[in-house]
Every structure is written in C-alpha cells, then in structure tokens.
Amino acid sequence: MSTYNQPEWLQKALWGFEQQLEKNFEVVIADDGSSQETKNLIDSFKENSSLNITHVWQEDHGFQKTKILNKAIIASNGEYLIFTDGDCIPRKDLVSTHLGLSRPGCFLSAGYFKLSMKISKQITKNDIETHRCFNAKWLLKHGLKKTFKINKLTSYGLKEDILNTFTPTSATWDGNNASGWRKDVLAVNGFDERMQYGGEDREMGERLMNYGIKPQQIRYSTVTLHLDHERGYVTKEMFVKNKAIRKVTKQEKLVWTEHGISKSANPESLSKQEILKN
C-alpha cells in the first residue's frame, strides 16, 4: 500500500483492511517520505490493531513511488501480492476475492470508485465498519452523482461476470487495485524506478504481459473507494517521460527493466536488509 503525507486517508484505508473477510494477510506500507504524523498513525495501528503491518519508508526526494514499491515488495513475505494505495478504502471482500480468483500465469485487474472530496471527508470509521459507505443508496444520499460506474458497487454473480466480460476497458495493472504472483513480479524486476506519476504502474503490467502473464479483468468483482485529493506533485514532464518509457516497453516487448528491484543481481539472492538499505 503506497502512501505519502495523507494520514487521514491512510487511516480510513487501514480501517478497511481491519474489516476484511480474509484475515491471513500482511500489510506492507510503502511510504514515499511522509512526515512524522504518518509514522505516528502507523505506530498506533501496530500497537492497537490486529493488522500485521510493516512500514517501509524512504526520504522525500520528490515522487518516487516506484522505488518505494520495489522496497515494499522485498519487505513482503507472501507468495501472492495485492497492490493498493493509501487513499483507497478496500471493500471487505478485497483480499478474499483476489486470492479466490488468482490463477497461475495471470494477474488481476480490479476496480476503484472515485469519490468527491465532500463524500471522502464524510466517511467515518463506523461507516467503514458497517460497510454502508459501499452502499450505492447511501452514497447517492450523501451527494454522489449517479452514473453507469455505480455498477461497480452493485454487481454480483451473473451481472458481475457479464460486466467483467464485456466492459470496453482493457485489463491493466492499476496500482490502486491489482494483484499478481511474487515470482512473476520479480521475474520482470518489479517497477521501473525512472518512472514518476502517470502510468508508472501500468508499465510493469505491460512487461508482465510481454513475459506471458495474462491480465484478467475483475473490475466489477471487488472495488476500492478512491478518496479525493490534490496532486500538486504532478508535472507535464512526468507524463512525457513516462510515455516515452512505455513506448519503448511496448515496441521492444521488454520483459526486464535495468532500473527495477535489482540493479546487478537476481533479487532473490539478496536479503531484505541489503535491498532496503539501498
């Protein structure tokens, strides 16, 4: 779970993970240089929550999400990795659905539902614990504008399968709700650390596909509530740079990045301590 100086949103995301139907998982927080306030929040959860939390932090040198995610991958212990962001509240079935739908040779592309700042602020711990913040009627009552995307919150069974099958949206690796096998992520060397905001998650997914891993569309099977926030760190140059890197990845069908987890060796041969200190 990536985060950067959004302790209020991170708290709501962690409350969501406390409500998961599946209890056997760990939470690795990939912290891209947040201040002491975020550390205090995480320490409080470590002390008072049932969640198994590891906090991986690096100094703030601008937007380096891909770098801290690579460190979090190495710090993790699971064979199967679910990725999300600290500004996203997971529905209670998120972990169980990802694990239940996981298949060898595949990665999963799940959904998110964007909220306005007004609704994002209104959601309380009780709303998350009772799960009503995922109820379409509750959201409409609190000012949500009704669009087709509300089906992400109301699709189960046959409706869910039909929408997953016929959605025009391609299955891509989106960092707020995607999952895959640890061995596959390591096989492509994780995220490209040259990339900043704008498609940085999808580029790794494109290398996974070049490697032969098939993307599976499950955007109507489980969702996160994406809390609103400003993006003052985003620049046009980031998009231009990232677009150029992704173009090469696609044209040359690249599998491995020299700018990923391992700069010179097989990451499996390095200890967590060696990776995290770099």
Tab-separated table of C-alpha atoms in Angstrom:
chain	number	residue	atom	x	y	z
A	1	MET	CA	0.000	0.000	0.000
A	2	SER	CA	1.635	3.226	-1.159
A	3	THR	CA	1.246	6.457	0.801
A	4	TYR	CA	2.598	9.993	1.002
A	5	ASN	CA	1.532	12.517	3.647
A	6	GLN	CA	-2.158	11.563	3.709
A	7	PRO	CA	-2.607	10.189	7.240
A	8	GLU	CA	-6.351	10.924	7.320
A	9	TRP	CA	-6.926	8.857	4.180
A	10	LEU	CA	-4.430	6.168	5.229
A	11	GLN	CA	-6.320	5.721	8.485
A	12	LYS	CA	-9.548	5.075	6.568
A	13	ALA	CA	-7.781	2.610	4.267
A	14	LEU	CA	-6.380	0.694	7.255
A	15	TRP	CA	-9.814	0.636	8.902
A	16	GLY	CA	-10.990	-1.022	5.693
A	17	PHE	CA	-8.318	-3.696	5.952
A	18	GLU	CA	-9.348	-4.388	9.533
A	19	GLN	CA	-12.774	-5.416	8.184
A	20	GLN	CA	-11.517	-7.945	5.633
A	21	LEU	CA	-13.298	-11.300	5.481
A	22	GLU	CA	-9.927	-12.975	4.884
A	23	LYS	CA	-7.708	-12.449	7.920
A	24	ASN	CA	-4.497	-14.206	6.870
A	25	PHE	CA	-2.551	-11.403	5.196
A	26	GLU	CA	0.076	-8.787	5.964
A	27	VAL	CA	0.037	-5.073	5.174
A	28	VAL	CA	3.269	-3.540	3.873
A	29	ILE	CA	3.033	0.253	3.752
A	30	ALA	CA	5.256	1.756	1.050
A	31	ASP	CA	5.855	5.265	2.399
A	32	ASP	CA	7.421	7.693	-0.085
A	33	GLY	CA	8.829	10.098	2.505
A	34	SER	CA	5.869	11.040	4.703
A	35	SER	CA	6.334	13.132	7.831
A	36	GLN	CA	6.221	12.049	11.487
A	37	GLU	CA	2.417	12.352	11.565
A	38	THR	CA	2.080	9.352	9.248
A	39	LYS	CA	4.605	7.338	11.262
A	40	ASN	CA	2.697	8.086	14.464
A	41	LEU	CA	-0.517	6.859	12.865
A	42	ILE	CA	1.103	3.641	11.653
A	43	ASP	CA	2.739	3.037	15.038
A	44	SER	CA	-0.683	3.436	16.671
A	45	PHE	CA	-2.165	0.795	14.363
A	46	LYS	CA	0.763	-1.515	15.045
A	47	GLU	CA	0.068	-1.236	18.766
A	48	ASN	CA	-3.722	-1.309	18.778
A	49	SER	CA	-4.825	-3.116	15.628
A	50	SER	CA	-4.987	-6.794	14.739
A	51	LEU	CA	-3.326	-5.988	11.401
A	52	ASN	CA	0.185	-7.313	10.746
A	53	ILE	CA	1.865	-4.124	9.486
A	54	THR	CA	5.342	-3.448	8.120
A	55	HIS	CA	6.274	0.192	7.484
A	56	VAL	CA	8.819	0.755	4.713
A	57	TRP	CA	9.938	4.411	4.471
A	58	GLN	CA	12.364	6.406	2.348
A	59	GLU	CA	13.422	10.053	2.427
A	60	ASP	CA	11.343	12.552	0.484
A	61	HIS	CA	13.136	13.343	-2.765
A	62	GLY	CA	10.087	14.030	-4.881
A	63	PHE	CA	7.701	11.482	-6.394
A	64	GLN	CA	9.440	8.102	-6.100
A	65	LYS	CA	6.502	5.741	-5.732
A	66	THR	CA	8.060	3.064	-7.938
A	67	LYS	CA	11.212	2.986	-5.829
A	68	ILE	CA	9.397	2.581	-2.517
A	69	LEU	CA	7.065	-0.041	-4.006
A	70	ASN	CA	10.092	-2.108	-5.007
A	71	LYS	CA	11.383	-1.886	-1.447
A	72	ALA	CA	7.973	-2.928	-0.143
A	73	ILE	CA	7.940	-5.955	-2.462
A	74	ILE	CA	11.219	-7.148	-0.990
A	75	ALA	CA	9.963	-6.456	2.546
A	76	SER	CA	6.862	-8.587	1.948
A	77	ASN	CA	6.631	-12.287	2.773
A	78	GLY	CA	3.705	-13.527	0.714
A	79	GLU	CA	3.774	-15.575	-2.457
A	80	TYR	CA	0.837	-13.534	-3.743
A	81	LEU	CA	0.892	-9.718	-3.747
A	82	ILE	CA	-2.086	-7.347	-3.778
A	83	PHE	CA	-1.336	-3.691	-4.538
A	84	THR	CA	-3.396	-0.700	-3.467
A	85	ASP	CA	-2.945	2.927	-2.423
A	86	GLY	CA	-3.273	4.607	0.947
A	87	ASP	CA	-6.068	6.822	-0.379
A	88	CYS	CA	-8.301	3.845	-1.212
A	89	ILE	CA	-10.710	2.119	1.200
A	90	PRO	CA	-10.896	-1.599	0.381
A	91	ARG	CA	-14.231	-3.348	0.336
A	92	LYS	CA	-14.337	-6.166	2.875
A	93	ASP	CA	-14.035	-8.813	0.149
A	94	LEU	CA	-10.931	-7.342	-1.498
A	95	VAL	CA	-8.340	-9.787	-0.136
A	96	SER	CA	-10.599	-12.837	-0.350
A	97	THR	CA	-11.650	-12.032	-3.920
A	98	HIS	CA	-8.099	-11.522	-5.163
A	99	LEU	CA	-6.962	-14.765	-3.540
A	100	GLY	CA	-10.022	-16.650	-4.733
A	101	LEU	CA	-9.640	-15.561	-8.361
A	102	SER	CA	-5.849	-15.867	-8.541
A	103	ARG	CA	-4.531	-18.304	-11.154
A	104	PRO	CA	-1.009	-19.318	-12.235
A	105	GLY	CA	0.230	-17.279	-15.177
A	106	CYS	CA	-2.225	-14.430	-14.596
A	107	PHE	CA	-2.507	-11.073	-12.874
A	108	LEU	CA	-5.771	-9.474	-11.776
A	109	SER	CA	-7.017	-6.003	-12.694
A	110	ALA	CA	-9.709	-4.907	-10.250
A	111	GLY	CA	-11.777	-1.738	-9.896
A	112	TYR	CA	-11.996	1.507	-7.994
A	113	PHE	CA	-14.764	4.020	-7.482
A	114	LYS	CA	-13.854	7.704	-7.258
A	115	LEU	CA	-15.493	9.843	-4.610
A	116	SER	CA	-15.815	13.594	-4.299
A	117	MET	CA	-13.907	15.438	-1.586
A	118	LYS	CA	-17.185	16.092	0.246
A	119	ILE	CA	-18.065	12.397	0.482
A	120	SER	CA	-14.440	11.420	1.172
A	121	LYS	CA	-14.440	13.671	4.229
A	122	GLN	CA	-17.839	12.454	5.435
A	123	ILE	CA	-16.906	8.768	5.666
A	124	THR	CA	-16.360	7.748	9.284
A	125	LYS	CA	-14.879	4.687	10.940
A	126	ASN	CA	-18.404	3.469	11.667
A	127	ASP	CA	-19.367	3.857	8.002
A	128	ILE	CA	-16.446	1.582	7.110
A	129	GLU	CA	-17.103	-0.939	9.894
A	130	THR	CA	-20.796	-1.234	8.933
A	131	HIS	CA	-19.827	-1.263	5.255
A	132	ARG	CA	-22.532	1.280	4.399
A	133	CYS	CA	-20.049	3.568	2.606
A	134	PHE	CA	-20.011	0.934	-0.166
A	135	ASN	CA	-23.793	1.031	-0.453
A	136	ALA	CA	-24.924	2.858	-3.593
A	137	LYS	CA	-28.054	4.251	-1.910
A	138	TRP	CA	-26.001	5.626	0.979
A	139	LEU	CA	-23.577	7.310	-1.411
A	140	LEU	CA	-26.388	8.788	-3.526
A	141	LYS	CA	-27.995	10.139	-0.362
A	142	HIS	CA	-24.700	11.855	0.504
A	143	GLY	CA	-24.386	13.630	-2.830
A	144	LEU	CA	-22.998	11.076	-5.287
A	145	LYS	CA	-23.988	11.693	-8.910
A	146	LYS	CA	-25.480	8.582	-10.486
A	147	THR	CA	-23.536	7.219	-13.475
A	148	PHE	CA	-23.005	3.809	-15.083
A	149	LYS	CA	-19.911	3.351	-12.906
A	150	ILE	CA	-22.129	2.802	-9.878
A	151	ASN	CA	-22.498	-0.749	-11.217
A	152	LYS	CA	-19.076	-1.420	-9.695
A	153	LEU	CA	-20.802	-1.265	-6.315
A	154	THR	CA	-23.931	-3.227	-7.214
A	155	SER	CA	-22.656	-6.104	-9.365
A	156	TYR	CA	-22.638	-9.640	-8.021
A	157	GLY	CA	-22.971	-13.071	-9.571
A	158	LEU	CA	-24.122	-13.172	-13.206
A	159	LYS	CA	-24.222	-9.367	-13.560
A	160	GLU	CA	-20.640	-9.164	-12.308
A	161	ASP	CA	-19.460	-11.823	-14.779
A	162	ILE	CA	-21.234	-10.169	-17.724
A	163	LEU	CA	-19.813	-6.721	-16.993
A	164	ASN	CA	-16.288	-8.097	-16.478
A	165	THR	CA	-16.538	-9.896	-19.815
A	166	PHE	CA	-18.000	-7.144	-21.938
A	167	THR	CA	-16.516	-3.977	-20.439
A	168	PRO	CA	-14.648	-1.968	-23.108
A	169	THR	CA	-11.945	-1.141	-20.556
A	170	SER	CA	-8.791	-3.196	-21.013
A	171	ALA	CA	-7.370	-5.158	-18.101
A	172	THR	CA	-4.262	-3.251	-16.981
A	173	TRP	CA	-2.087	-3.150	-13.889
A	174	ASP	CA	-3.506	-0.216	-11.899
A	175	GLY	CA	-1.789	0.396	-8.595
A	176	ASN	CA	-4.914	1.097	-6.575
A	177	ASN	CA	-6.300	-2.432	-7.035
A	178	ALA	CA	-4.234	-5.106	-8.774
A	179	SER	CA	-2.569	-8.357	-7.815
A	180	GLY	CA	-0.134	-10.948	-9.047
A	181	TRP	CA	2.342	-13.632	-8.064
A	182	ARG	CA	5.519	-12.531	-6.340
A	183	LYS	CA	7.655	-14.750	-8.582
A	184	ASP	CA	6.205	-13.076	-11.697
A	185	VAL	CA	6.785	-9.561	-10.343
A	186	LEU	CA	10.402	-10.472	-9.535
A	187	ALA	CA	10.832	-12.098	-12.960
A	188	VAL	CA	10.292	-8.689	-14.626
A	189	ASN	CA	12.333	-6.896	-11.911
A	190	GLY	CA	9.431	-5.013	-10.379
A	191	PHE	CA	8.663	-1.383	-11.128
A	192	ASP	CA	10.837	0.844	-13.314
A	193	GLU	CA	12.262	3.400	-10.866
A	194	ARG	CA	12.813	6.022	-13.570
A	195	MET	CA	9.059	6.494	-13.783
A	196	GLN	CA	7.111	9.064	-11.810
A	197	TYR	CA	3.400	9.910	-11.905
A	198	GLY	CA	1.368	8.802	-14.901
A	199	GLY	CA	1.151	5.164	-15.974
A	200	GLU	CA	4.020	4.071	-13.743
A	201	ASP	CA	2.050	1.064	-12.501
A	202	ARG	CA	0.801	0.080	-15.934
A	203	GLU	CA	4.312	-0.125	-17.357
A	204	MET	CA	5.129	-3.047	-15.081
A	205	GLY	CA	1.881	-4.691	-16.171
A	206	GLU	CA	2.945	-4.293	-19.783
A	207	ARG	CA	6.230	-6.069	-19.058
A	208	LEU	CA	4.326	-8.819	-17.252
A	209	MET	CA	2.201	-9.279	-20.384
A	210	ASN	CA	5.352	-9.357	-22.530
A	211	TYR	CA	6.597	-12.079	-20.171
A	212	GLY	CA	3.477	-14.119	-20.929
A	213	ILE	CA	1.375	-13.274	-17.864
A	214	LYS	CA	-2.267	-12.834	-18.873
A	215	PRO	CA	-4.302	-9.954	-17.409
A	216	GLN	CA	-7.709	-10.896	-16.016
A	217	GLN	CA	-10.476	-8.299	-15.799
A	218	ILE	CA	-12.222	-8.258	-12.403
A	219	ARG	CA	-13.138	-4.556	-12.127
A	220	TYR	CA	-16.728	-5.458	-11.188
A	221	SER	CA	-15.719	-8.192	-8.718
A	222	THR	CA	-14.176	-6.103	-5.952
A	223	VAL	CA	-13.559	-2.379	-5.605
A	224	THR	CA	-11.855	0.258	-3.535
A	225	LEU	CA	-13.317	3.671	-2.743
A	226	HIS	CA	-10.824	6.200	-4.109
A	227	LEU	CA	-10.755	9.210	-1.783
A	228	ASP	CA	-10.297	12.595	-3.411
A	229	HIS	CA	-7.087	14.608	-3.065
A	230	GLU	CA	-4.964	17.193	-4.833
A	231	ARG	CA	-1.958	16.196	-6.941
A	232	GLY	CA	0.342	19.169	-6.604
A	233	TYR	CA	3.374	16.967	-7.254
A	234	VAL	CA	2.340	16.182	-10.845
A	235	THR	CA	4.095	17.874	-13.777
A	236	LYS	CA	3.736	17.636	-17.549
A	237	GLU	CA	7.342	16.443	-17.758
A	238	MET	CA	6.439	13.336	-15.733
A	239	PHE	CA	3.830	12.285	-18.277
A	240	VAL	CA	6.151	12.922	-21.223
A	241	LYS	CA	8.972	10.888	-19.670
A	242	ASN	CA	6.709	8.023	-18.656
A	243	LYS	CA	5.043	7.899	-22.063
A	244	ALA	CA	8.443	7.567	-23.747
A	245	ILE	CA	9.475	4.704	-21.437
A	246	ARG	CA	6.201	2.857	-22.010
A	247	LYS	CA	6.538	3.297	-25.768
A	248	VAL	CA	9.891	1.501	-25.710
A	249	THR	CA	8.481	-1.230	-23.445
A	250	LYS	CA	5.686	-1.904	-25.932
A	251	GLN	CA	7.672	-1.590	-29.158
A	252	GLU	CA	10.600	-3.713	-27.992
A	253	LYS	CA	8.369	-6.084	-25.979
A	254	LEU	CA	10.609	-5.634	-22.958
A	255	VAL	CA	10.303	-8.005	-20.028
A	256	TRP	CA	13.127	-6.820	-17.750
A	257	THR	CA	13.976	-3.297	-16.617
A	258	GLU	CA	17.519	-2.420	-15.632
A	259	HIS	CA	16.004	0.206	-13.318
A	260	GLY	CA	13.978	-2.101	-11.107
A	261	ILE	CA	14.404	-4.021	-7.853
A	262	SER	CA	17.747	-5.496	-8.803
A	263	LYS	CA	20.374	-3.294	-10.418
A	264	SER	CA	23.001	-6.003	-10.805
A	265	ALA	CA	21.840	-9.324	-9.364
A	266	ASN	CA	18.919	-11.659	-9.041
A	267	PRO	CA	16.740	-10.060	-6.340
A	268	GLU	CA	16.038	-13.462	-4.814
A	269	SER	CA	19.737	-13.742	-3.966
A	270	LEU	CA	19.705	-10.527	-1.944
A	271	SER	CA	18.487	-10.243	1.630
A	272	LYS	CA	15.760	-7.814	2.605
A	273	GLN	CA	18.282	-5.855	4.631
A	274	GLU	CA	20.553	-5.442	1.593
A	275	ILE	CA	17.696	-4.242	-0.608
A	276	LEU	CA	16.123	-1.886	1.951
A	277	LYS	CA	19.361	-0.097	2.809
A	278	ASN	CA	19.947	0.868	-0.853
